[in-house]
Amino acid sequence: MTESKGALRKAALLDAAEEVLVTKGNANAAMRDFAAAAGVRIGHLQHYFPTRADLIRAVLERSLERSLQRLSEEAGLDLGTRANGGLTREASRRLLKALLHEHSALEDVKMHLEIWALASSDQQAASALRSFYAQYAGHVGGVVRRGKPDLSEPELLGVAAAIVSLFEGAAVTRSDIAGLRSDAGDDAIIRTAQWLIHGD
């Protein structure tokens, strides 16, 4: 019972942190701002997340977990880093289409932009962001390995990084902020990523 209460409290704190990042656009938010949004004392927040970087890391990890769960369900694929088996072009298209859709939520784009802004001046937040992208690229690498099993590890990491960069950039440029979303553009992004995964 205590663990589930603790998990619920952590989830509520993370919800409040996301709310601050999305609605207030406060890249320089202090722990007291996050605590106030959650309606708790700062000591309560720091019991679960001792530093702002710990809180940001947890927000990013939860974001990635949610995203992987939705993508697995939509694409019908196991996206674990150790998943194996081949990957058809149709399966990769379903996955990439779902991933592009996943990168379309303006609230998520805003949250990630705020974390990027925070990380530009806070080395601990930057470390949390690098950890997030390493995990993200690891999952993408697992997908690429299924499409190109003969790639060396450095080549695999390079392709995964290129796909992450393509979709992260697309998240910003396709958002309402930049307004470059189109069916033809989405098709081109998916075809480019498929070429990276399958090579043909």
JSON list of N, CA, C and O in Angstrom, two decimals, residues 37-88:
[
{"chain": "A", "resi": 37, "resn": "ALA", "atom": "N", "xyz": [3.23, 24.30, -7.86]},
{"chain": "A", "resi": 37, "resn": "ALA", "atom": "CA", "xyz": [2.28, 23.78, -8.84]},
{"chain": "A", "resi": 37, "resn": "ALA", "atom": "C", "xyz": [1.65, 22.47, -8.37]},
{"chain": "A", "resi": 37, "resn": "ALA", "atom": "O", "xyz": [0.50, 22.17, -8.68]},
{"chain": "A", "resi": 38, "resn": "ALA", "atom": "N", "xyz": [2.42, 21.69, -7.60]},
{"chain": "A", "resi": 38, "resn": "ALA", "atom": "CA", "xyz": [1.90, 20.42, -7.08]},
{"chain": "A", "resi": 38, "resn": "ALA", "atom": "C", "xyz": [1.14, 20.61, -5.78]},
{"chain": "A", "resi": 38, "resn": "ALA", "atom": "O", "xyz": [0.51, 19.66, -5.29]},
{"chain": "A", "resi": 39, "resn": "GLY", "atom": "N", "xyz": [1.19, 21.82, -5.21]},
{"chain": "A", "resi": 39, "resn": "GLY", "atom": "CA", "xyz": [0.50, 22.08, -3.95]},
{"chain": "A", "resi": 39, "resn": "GLY", "atom": "C", "xyz": [1.16, 21.41, -2.76]},
{"chain": "A", "resi": 39, "resn": "GLY", "atom": "O", "xyz": [0.48, 21.02, -1.81]},
{"chain": "A", "resi": 40, "resn": "VAL", "atom": "N", "xyz": [2.50, 21.28, -2.82]},
{"chain": "A", "resi": 40, "resn": "VAL", "atom": "CA", "xyz": [3.23, 20.65, -1.72]},
{"chain": "A", "resi": 40, "resn": "VAL", "atom": "C", "xyz": [4.38, 21.56, -1.28]},
{"chain": "A", "resi": 40, "resn": "VAL", "atom": "O", "xyz": [4.75, 22.49, -1.98]},
{"chain": "A", "resi": 41, "resn": "ARG", "atom": "N", "xyz": [4.93, 21.24, -0.12]},
{"chain": "A", "resi": 41, "resn": "ARG", "atom": "CA", "xyz": [6.12, 21.97, 0.34]},
{"chain": "A", "resi": 41, "resn": "ARG", "atom": "C", "xyz": [7.33, 21.49, -0.46]},
{"chain": "A", "resi": 41, "resn": "ARG", "atom": "O", "xyz": [7.37, 20.34, -0.93]},
{"chain": "A", "resi": 42, "resn": "ILE", "atom": "N", "xyz": [8.32, 22.32, -0.55]},
{"chain": "A", "resi": 42, "resn": "ILE", "atom": "CA", "xyz": [9.52, 21.96, -1.32]},
{"chain": "A", "resi": 42, "resn": "ILE", "atom": "C", "xyz": [10.20, 20.72, -0.75]},
{"chain": "A", "resi": 42, "resn": "ILE", "atom": "O", "xyz": [10.74, 19.90, -1.49]},
{"chain": "A", "resi": 43, "resn": "GLY", "atom": "N", "xyz": [10.15, 20.55, 0.57]},
{"chain": "A", "resi": 43, "resn": "GLY", "atom": "CA", "xyz": [10.76, 19.37, 1.20]},
{"chain": "A", "resi": 43, "resn": "GLY", "atom": "C", "xyz": [10.09, 18.08, 0.73]},
{"chain": "A", "resi": 43, "resn": "GLY", "atom": "O", "xyz": [10.76, 17.05, 0.56]},
{"chain": "A", "resi": 44, "resn": "HIS", "atom": "N", "xyz": [8.78, 18.14, 0.52]},
{"chain": "A", "resi": 44, "resn": "HIS", "atom": "CA", "xyz": [8.05, 16.97, 0.02]},
{"chain": "A", "resi": 44, "resn": "HIS", "atom": "C", "xyz": [8.52, 16.62, -1.39]},
{"chain": "A", "resi": 44, "resn": "HIS", "atom": "O", "xyz": [8.77, 15.46, -1.70]},
{"chain": "A", "resi": 45, "resn": "LEU", "atom": "N", "xyz": [8.63, 17.64, -2.22]},
{"chain": "A", "resi": 45, "resn": "LEU", "atom": "CA", "xyz": [9.11, 17.42, -3.59]},
{"chain": "A", "resi": 45, "resn": "LEU", "atom": "C", "xyz": [10.52, 16.85, -3.57]},
{"chain": "A", "resi": 45, "resn": "LEU", "atom": "O", "xyz": [10.82, 15.87, -4.29]},
{"chain": "A", "resi": 46, "resn": "GLN", "atom": "N", "xyz": [11.39, 17.40, -2.73]},
{"chain": "A", "resi": 46, "resn": "GLN", "atom": "CA", "xyz": [12.78, 16.96, -2.69]},
{"chain": "A", "resi": 46, "resn": "GLN", "atom": "C", "xyz": [12.94, 15.58, -2.06]},
{"chain": "A", "resi": 46, "resn": "GLN", "atom": "O", "xyz": [13.97, 14.94, -2.25]},
{"chain": "A", "resi": 47, "resn": "HIS", "atom": "N", "xyz": [11.94, 15.11, -1.34]},
{"chain": "A", "resi": 47, "resn": "HIS", "atom": "CA", "xyz": [11.98, 13.74, -0.82]},
{"chain": "A", "resi": 47, "resn": "HIS", "atom": "C", "xyz": [12.00, 12.76, -2.00]},
{"chain": "A", "resi": 47, "resn": "HIS", "atom": "O", "xyz": [12.70, 11.75, -1.97]},
{"chain": "A", "resi": 48, "resn": "TYR", "atom": "N", "xyz": [11.24, 13.06, -3.02]},
{"chain": "A", "resi": 48, "resn": "TYR", "atom": "CA", "xyz": [11.18, 12.20, -4.21]},
{"chain": "A", "resi": 48, "resn": "TYR", "atom": "C", "xyz": [12.21, 12.56, -5.27]},
{"chain": "A", "resi": 48, "resn": "TYR", "atom": "O", "xyz": [12.74, 11.67, -5.94]},
{"chain": "A", "resi": 49, "resn": "PHE", "atom": "N", "xyz": [12.46, 13.85, -5.42]},
{"chain": "A", "resi": 49, "resn": "PHE", "atom": "CA", "xyz": [13.39, 14.34, -6.44]},
{"chain": "A", "resi": 49, "resn": "PHE", "atom": "C", "xyz": [14.31, 15.38, -5.80]},
{"chain": "A", "resi": 49, "resn": "PHE", "atom": "O", "xyz": [13.97, 16.56, -5.73]},
{"chain": "A", "resi": 50, "resn": "PRO", "atom": "N", "xyz": [15.47, 14.94, -5.28]},
{"chain": "A", "resi": 50, "resn": "PRO", "atom": "CA", "xyz": [16.34, 15.85, -4.52]},
{"chain": "A", "resi": 50, "resn": "PRO", "atom": "C", "xyz": [16.79, 17.10, -5.29]},
{"chain": "A", "resi": 50, "resn": "PRO", "atom": "O", "xyz": [16.97, 18.16, -4.69]},
{"chain": "A", "resi": 51, "resn": "THR", "atom": "N", "xyz": [16.97, 16.99, -6.60]},
{"chain": "A", "resi": 51, "resn": "THR", "atom": "CA", "xyz": [17.43, 18.14, -7.38]},
{"chain": "A", "resi": 51, "resn": "THR", "atom": "C", "xyz": [16.51, 18.36, -8.58]},
{"chain": "A", "resi": 51, "resn": "THR", "atom": "O", "xyz": [15.74, 17.47, -8.96]},
{"chain": "A", "resi": 52, "resn": "ARG", "atom": "N", "xyz": [16.62, 19.53, -9.16]},
{"chain": "A", "resi": 52, "resn": "ARG", "atom": "CA", "xyz": [15.84, 19.83, -10.37]},
{"chain": "A", "resi": 52, "resn": "ARG", "atom": "C", "xyz": [16.21, 18.86, -11.49]},
{"chain": "A", "resi": 52, "resn": "ARG", "atom": "O", "xyz": [15.35, 18.41, -12.24]},
{"chain": "A", "resi": 53, "resn": "ALA", "atom": "N", "xyz": [17.48, 18.49, -11.58]},
{"chain": "A", "resi": 53, "resn": "ALA", "atom": "CA", "xyz": [17.91, 17.54, -12.61]},
{"chain": "A", "resi": 53, "resn": "ALA", "atom": "C", "xyz": [17.25, 16.18, -12.40]},
{"chain": "A", "resi": 53, "resn": "ALA", "atom": "O", "xyz": [16.86, 15.52, -13.36]},
{"chain": "A", "resi": 54, "resn": "ASP", "atom": "N", "xyz": [17.11, 15.76, -11.14]},
{"chain": "A", "resi": 54, "resn": "ASP", "atom": "CA", "xyz": [16.43, 14.49, -10.85]},
{"chain": "A", "resi": 54, "resn": "ASP", "atom": "C", "xyz": [14.97, 14.54, -11.32]},
{"chain": "A", "resi": 54, "resn": "ASP", "atom": "O", "xyz": [14.44, 13.57, -11.88]},
{"chain": "A", "resi": 55, "resn": "LEU", "atom": "N", "xyz": [14.33, 15.68, -11.09]},
{"chain": "A", "resi": 55, "resn": "LEU", "atom": "CA", "xyz": [12.94, 15.86, -11.51]},
{"chain": "A", "resi": 55, "resn": "LEU", "atom": "C", "xyz": [12.84, 15.84, -13.04]},
{"chain": "A", "resi": 55, "resn": "LEU", "atom": "O", "xyz": [11.98, 15.16, -13.60]},
{"chain": "A", "resi": 56, "resn": "ILE", "atom": "N", "xyz": [13.72, 16.57, -13.70]},
{"chain": "A", "resi": 56, "resn": "ILE", "atom": "CA", "xyz": [13.72, 16.62, -15.17]},
{"chain": "A", "resi": 56, "resn": "ILE", "atom": "C", "xyz": [13.99, 15.22, -15.74]},
{"chain": "A", "resi": 56, "resn": "ILE", "atom": "O", "xyz": [13.34, 14.78, -16.69]},
{"chain": "A", "resi": 57, "resn": "ARG", "atom": "N", "xyz": [14.95, 14.52, -15.14]},
{"chain": "A", "resi": 57, "resn": "ARG", "atom": "CA", "xyz": [15.26, 13.16, -15.61]},
{"chain": "A", "resi": 57, "resn": "ARG", "atom": "C", "xyz": [14.02, 12.27, -15.50]},
{"chain": "A", "resi": 57, "resn": "ARG", "atom": "O", "xyz": [13.70, 11.51, -16.42]},
{"chain": "A", "resi": 58, "resn": "ALA", "atom": "N", "xyz": [13.31, 12.37, -14.38]},
{"chain": "A", "resi": 58, "resn": "ALA", "atom": "CA", "xyz": [12.11, 11.54, -14.18]},
{"chain": "A", "resi": 58, "resn": "ALA", "atom": "C", "xyz": [11.00, 11.93, -15.16]},
{"chain": "A", "resi": 58, "resn": "ALA", "atom": "O", "xyz": [10.29, 11.05, -15.67]},
{"chain": "A", "resi": 59, "resn": "VAL", "atom": "N", "xyz": [10.85, 13.22, -15.44]},
{"chain": "A", "resi": 59, "resn": "VAL", "atom": "CA", "xyz": [9.85, 13.67, -16.43]},
{"chain": "A", "resi": 59, "resn": "VAL", "atom": "C", "xyz": [10.18, 13.07, -17.79]},
{"chain": "A", "resi": 59, "resn": "VAL", "atom": "O", "xyz": [9.30, 12.54, -18.49]},
{"chain": "A", "resi": 60, "resn": "LEU", "atom": "N", "xyz": [11.44, 13.12, -18.19]},
{"chain": "A", "resi": 60, "resn": "LEU", "atom": "CA", "xyz": [11.85, 12.59, -19.48]},
{"chain": "A", "resi": 60, "resn": "LEU", "atom": "C", "xyz": [11.72, 11.08, -19.55]},
{"chain": "A", "resi": 60, "resn": "LEU", "atom": "O", "xyz": [11.26, 10.54, -20.57]},
{"chain": "A", "resi": 61, "resn": "GLU", "atom": "N", "xyz": [12.10, 10.38, -18.49]},
{"chain": "A", "resi": 61, "resn": "GLU", "atom": "CA", "xyz": [11.99, 8.92, -18.48]},
{"chain": "A", "resi": 61, "resn": "GLU", "atom": "C", "xyz": [10.54, 8.49, -18.60]},
{"chain": "A", "resi": 61, "resn": "GLU", "atom": "O", "xyz": [10.20, 7.56, -19.34]},
{"chain": "A", "resi": 62, "resn": "ARG", "atom": "N", "xyz": [9.66, 9.17, -17.88]},
{"chain": "A", "resi": 62, "resn": "ARG", "atom": "CA", "xyz": [8.24, 8.83, -17.96]},
{"chain": "A", "resi": 62, "resn": "ARG", "atom": "C", "xyz": [7.70, 9.14, -19.36]},
{"chain": "A", "resi": 62, "resn": "ARG", "atom": "O", "xyz": [6.91, 8.36, -19.91]},
{"chain": "A", "resi": 63, "resn": "SER", "atom": "N", "xyz": [8.13, 10.23, -19.94]},
{"chain": "A", "resi": 63, "resn": "SER", "atom": "CA", "xyz": [7.71, 10.58, -21.30]},
{"chain": "A", "resi": 63, "resn": "SER", "atom": "C", "xyz": [8.12, 9.49, -22.29]},
{"chain": "A", "resi": 63, "resn": "SER", "atom": "O", "xyz": [7.34, 9.08, -23.15]},
{"chain": "A", "resi": 64, "resn": "LEU", "atom": "N", "xyz": [9.36, 9.00, -22.16]},
{"chain": "A", "resi": 64, "resn": "LEU", "atom": "CA", "xyz": [9.85, 7.96, -23.05]},
{"chain": "A", "resi": 64, "resn": "LEU", "atom": "C", "xyz": [9.08, 6.65, -22.83]},
{"chain": "A", "resi": 64, "resn": "LEU", "atom": "O", "xyz": [8.69, 5.99, -23.80]},
{"chain": "A", "resi": 65, "resn": "GLU", "atom": "N", "xyz": [8.83, 6.29, -21.58]},
{"chain": "A", "resi": 65, "resn": "GLU", "atom": "CA", "xyz": [8.09, 5.05, -21.29]},
{"chain": "A", "resi": 65, "resn": "GLU", "atom": "C", "xyz": [6.70, 5.10, -21.89]},
{"chain": "A", "resi": 65, "resn": "GLU", "atom": "O", "xyz": [6.23, 4.13, -22.50]},
{"chain": "A", "resi": 66, "resn": "ARG", "atom": "N", "xyz": [6.01, 6.23, -21.70]},
{"chain": "A", "resi": 66, "resn": "ARG", "atom": "CA", "xyz": [4.67, 6.38, -22.27]},
{"chain": "A", "resi": 66, "resn": "ARG", "atom": "C", "xyz": [4.70, 6.26, -23.78]},
{"chain": "A", "resi": 66, "resn": "ARG", "atom": "O", "xyz": [3.86, 5.61, -24.40]},
{"chain": "A", "resi": 67, "resn": "SER", "atom": "N", "xyz": [5.66, 6.94, -24.37]},
{"chain": "A", "resi": 67, "resn": "SER", "atom": "CA", "xyz": [5.78, 6.94, -25.83]},
{"chain": "A", "resi": 67, "resn": "SER", "atom": "C", "xyz": [6.03, 5.53, -26.35]},
{"chain": "A", "resi": 67, "resn": "SER", "atom": "O", "xyz": [5.39, 5.09, -27.32]},
{"chain": "A", "resi": 68, "resn": "LEU", "atom": "N", "xyz": [6.95, 4.80, -25.74]},
{"chain": "A", "resi": 68, "resn": "LEU", "atom": "CA", "xyz": [7.25, 3.44, -26.17]},
{"chain": "A", "resi": 68, "resn": "LEU", "atom": "C", "xyz": [6.03, 2.53, -26.05]},
{"chain": "A", "resi": 68, "resn": "LEU", "atom": "O", "xyz": [5.77, 1.70, -26.92]},
{"chain": "A", "resi": 69, "resn": "GLN", "atom": "N", "xyz": [5.27, 2.71, -24.98]},
{"chain": "A", "resi": 69, "resn": "GLN", "atom": "CA", "xyz": [4.06, 1.91, -24.79]},
{"chain": "A", "resi": 69, "resn": "GLN", "atom": "C", "xyz": [3.05, 2.18, -25.90]},
{"chain": "A", "resi": 69, "resn": "GLN", "atom": "O", "xyz": [2.51, 1.26, -26.51]},
{"chain": "A", "resi": 70, "resn": "ARG", "atom": "N", "xyz": [2.81, 3.47, -26.19]},
{"chain": "A", "resi": 70, "resn": "ARG", "atom": "CA", "xyz": [1.85, 3.81, -27.25]},
{"chain": "A", "resi": 70, "resn": "ARG", "atom": "C", "xyz": [2.33, 3.33, -28.61]},
{"chain": "A", "resi": 70, "resn": "ARG", "atom": "O", "xyz": [1.55, 2.81, -29.40]},
{"chain": "A", "resi": 71, "resn": "LEU", "atom": "N", "xyz": [3.64, 3.49, -28.88]},
{"chain": "A", "resi": 71, "resn": "LEU", "atom": "CA", "xyz": [4.17, 3.06, -30.16]},
{"chain": "A", "resi": 71, "resn": "LEU", "atom": "C", "xyz": [4.07, 1.55, -30.32]},
{"chain": "A", "resi": 71, "resn": "LEU", "atom": "O", "xyz": [3.73, 1.06, -31.40]},
{"chain": "A", "resi": 72, "resn": "SER", "atom": "N", "xyz": [4.38, 0.80, -29.27]},
{"chain": "A", "resi": 72, "resn": "SER", "atom": "CA", "xyz": [4.27, -0.66, -29.32]},
{"chain": "A", "resi": 72, "resn": "SER", "atom": "C", "xyz": [2.85, -1.08, -29.66]},
{"chain": "A", "resi": 72, "resn": "SER", "atom": "O", "xyz": [2.62, -1.97, -30.48]},
{"chain": "A", "resi": 73, "resn": "GLU", "atom": "N", "xyz": [1.89, -0.41, -29.01]},
{"chain": "A", "resi": 73, "resn": "GLU", "atom": "CA", "xyz": [0.49, -0.75, -29.24]},
{"chain": "A", "resi": 73, "resn": "GLU", "atom": "C", "xyz": [0.05, -0.38, -30.66]},
{"chain": "A", "resi": 73, "resn": "GLU", "atom": "O", "xyz": [-0.61, -1.16, -31.34]},
{"chain": "A", "resi": 74, "resn": "GLU", "atom": "N", "xyz": [0.41, 0.83, -31.10]},
{"chain": "A", "resi": 74, "resn": "GLU", "atom": "CA", "xyz": [-0.02, 1.29, -32.43]},
{"chain": "A", "resi": 74, "resn": "GLU", "atom": "C", "xyz": [0.64, 0.51, -33.56]},
{"chain": "A", "resi": 74, "resn": "GLU", "atom": "O", "xyz": [0.00, 0.20, -34.56]},
{"chain": "A", "resi": 75, "resn": "ALA", "atom": "N", "xyz": [1.92, 0.22, -33.41]},
{"chain": "A", "resi": 75, "resn": "ALA", "atom": "CA", "xyz": [2.65, -0.45, -34.49]},
{"chain": "A", "resi": 75, "resn": "ALA", "atom": "C", "xyz": [2.60, -1.97, -34.37]},
{"chain": "A", "resi": 75, "resn": "ALA", "atom": "O", "xyz": [2.94, -2.68, -35.31]},
{"chain": "A", "resi": 76, "resn": "GLY", "atom": "N", "xyz": [2.20, -2.47, -33.20]},
{"chain": "A", "resi": 76, "resn": "GLY", "atom": "CA", "xyz": [2.16, -3.91, -33.00]},
{"chain": "A", "resi": 76, "resn": "GLY", "atom": "C", "xyz": [3.54, -4.54, -32.98]},
{"chain": "A", "resi": 76, "resn": "GLY", "atom": "O", "xyz": [3.73, -5.66, -33.45]},
{"chain": "A", "resi": 77, "resn": "LEU", "atom": "N", "xyz": [4.52, -3.83, -32.44]},
{"chain": "A", "resi": 77, "resn": "LEU", "atom": "CA", "xyz": [5.90, -4.32, -32.39]},
{"chain": "A", "resi": 77, "resn": "LEU", "atom": "C", "xyz": [6.46, -4.22, -30.98]},
{"chain": "A", "resi": 77, "resn": "LEU", "atom": "O", "xyz": [6.13, -3.29, -30.24]},
{"chain": "A", "resi": 78, "resn": "ASP", "atom": "N", "xyz": [7.33, -5.16, -30.62]},
{"chain": "A", "resi": 78, "resn": "ASP", "atom": "CA", "xyz": [8.07, -5.08, -29.37]},
{"chain": "A", "resi": 78, "resn": "ASP", "atom": "C", "xyz": [9.22, -4.10, -29.61]},
{"chain": "A", "resi": 78, "resn": "ASP", "atom": "O", "xyz": [10.03, -4.29, -30.52]},
{"chain": "A", "resi": 79, "resn": "LEU", "atom": "N", "xyz": [9.27, -3.03, -28.82]},
{"chain": "A", "resi": 79, "resn": "LEU", "atom": "CA", "xyz": [10.30, -2.01, -29.01]},
{"chain": "A", "resi": 79, "resn": "LEU", "atom": "C", "xyz": [11.38, -2.06, -27.95]},
{"chain": "A", "resi": 79, "resn": "LEU", "atom": "O", "xyz": [12.14, -1.10, -27.79]},
{"chain": "A", "resi": 80, "resn": "GLY", "atom": "N", "xyz": [11.48, -3.13, -27.24]},
{"chain": "A", "resi": 80, "resn": "GLY", "atom": "CA", "xyz": [12.56, -3.28, -26.27]},
{"chain": "A", "resi": 80, "resn": "GLY", "atom": "C", "xyz": [13.91, -3.25, -26.97]},
{"chain": "A", "resi": 80, "resn": "GLY", "atom": "O", "xyz": [14.02, -3.64, -28.14]},
{"chain": "A", "resi": 81, "resn": "THR", "atom": "N", "xyz": [14.93, -2.80, -26.28]},
{"chain": "A", "resi": 81, "resn": "THR", "atom": "CA", "xyz": [16.26, -2.69, -26.90]},
{"chain": "A", "resi": 81, "resn": "THR", "atom": "C", "xyz": [16.81, -4.05, -27.30]},
{"chain": "A", "resi": 81, "resn": "THR", "atom": "O", "xyz": [17.69, -4.14, -28.14]},
{"chain": "A", "resi": 82, "resn": "ARG", "atom": "N", "xyz": [16.30, -5.13, -26.70]},
{"chain": "A", "resi": 82, "resn": "ARG", "atom": "CA", "xyz": [16.78, -6.48, -27.02]},
{"chain": "A", "resi": 82, "resn": "ARG", "atom": "C", "xyz": [15.82, -7.24, -27.95]},
{"chain": "A", "resi": 82, "resn": "ARG", "atom": "O", "xyz": [16.01, -8.42, -28.20]},
{"chain": "A", "resi": 83, "resn": "ALA", "atom": "N", "xyz": [14.79, -6.56, -28.45]},
{"chain": "A", "resi": 83, "resn": "ALA", "atom": "CA", "xyz": [13.83, -7.24, -29.34]},
{"chain": "A", "resi": 83, "resn": "ALA", "atom": "C", "xyz": [14.57, -7.72, -30.58]},
{"chain": "A", "resi": 83, "resn": "ALA", "atom": "O", "xyz": [15.51, -7.09, -31.05]},
{"chain": "A", "resi": 84, "resn": "ASN", "atom": "N", "xyz": [14.15, -8.87, -31.10]},
{"chain": "A", "resi": 84, "resn": "ASN", "atom": "CA", "xyz": [14.82, -9.39, -32.29]},
{"chain": "A", "resi": 84, "resn": "ASN", "atom": "C", "xyz": [13.79, -9.86, -33.31]},
{"chain": "A", "resi": 84, "resn": "ASN", "atom": "O", "xyz": [12.61, -9.71, -33.11]},
{"chain": "A", "resi": 85, "resn": "GLY", "atom": "N", "xyz": [14.29, -10.43, -34.39]},
{"chain": "A", "resi": 85, "resn": "GLY", "atom": "CA", "xyz": [13.42, -10.82, -35.49]},
{"chain": "A", "resi": 85, "resn": "GLY", "atom": "C", "xyz": [13.50, -9.77, -36.57]},
{"chain": "A", "resi": 85, "resn": "GLY", "atom": "O", "xyz": [13.90, -8.63, -36.32]},
{"chain": "A", "resi": 86, "resn": "GLY", "atom": "N", "xyz": [13.13, -10.15, -37.77]},
{"chain": "A", "resi": 86, "resn": "GLY", "atom": "CA", "xyz": [13.19, -9.21, -38.89]},
{"chain": "A", "resi": 86, "resn": "GLY", "atom": "C", "xyz": [12.17, -8.09, -38.78]},
{"chain": "A", "resi": 86, "resn": "GLY", "atom": "O", "xyz": [11.28, -8.11, -37.93]},
{"chain": "A", "resi": 87, "resn": "LEU", "atom": "N", "xyz": [12.32, -7.14, -39.66]},
{"chain": "A", "resi": 87, "resn": "LEU", "atom": "CA", "xyz": [11.42, -5.99, -39.70]},
{"chain": "A", "resi": 87, "resn": "LEU", "atom": "C", "xyz": [11.03, -5.74, -41.15]},
{"chain": "A", "resi": 87, "resn": "LEU", "atom": "O", "xyz": [11.88, -5.39, -41.96]},
{"chain": "A", "resi": 88, "resn": "THR", "atom": "N", "xyz": [9.77, -5.95, -41.47]},
{"chain": "A", "resi": 88, "resn": "THR", "atom": "CA", "xyz": [9.32, -5.72, -42.84]},
{"chain": "A", "resi": 88, "resn": "THR", "atom": "C", "xyz": [9.18, -4.22, -43.09]},
{"chain": "A", "resi": 88, "resn": "THR", "atom": "O", "xyz": [9.08, -3.42, -42.15]}
]
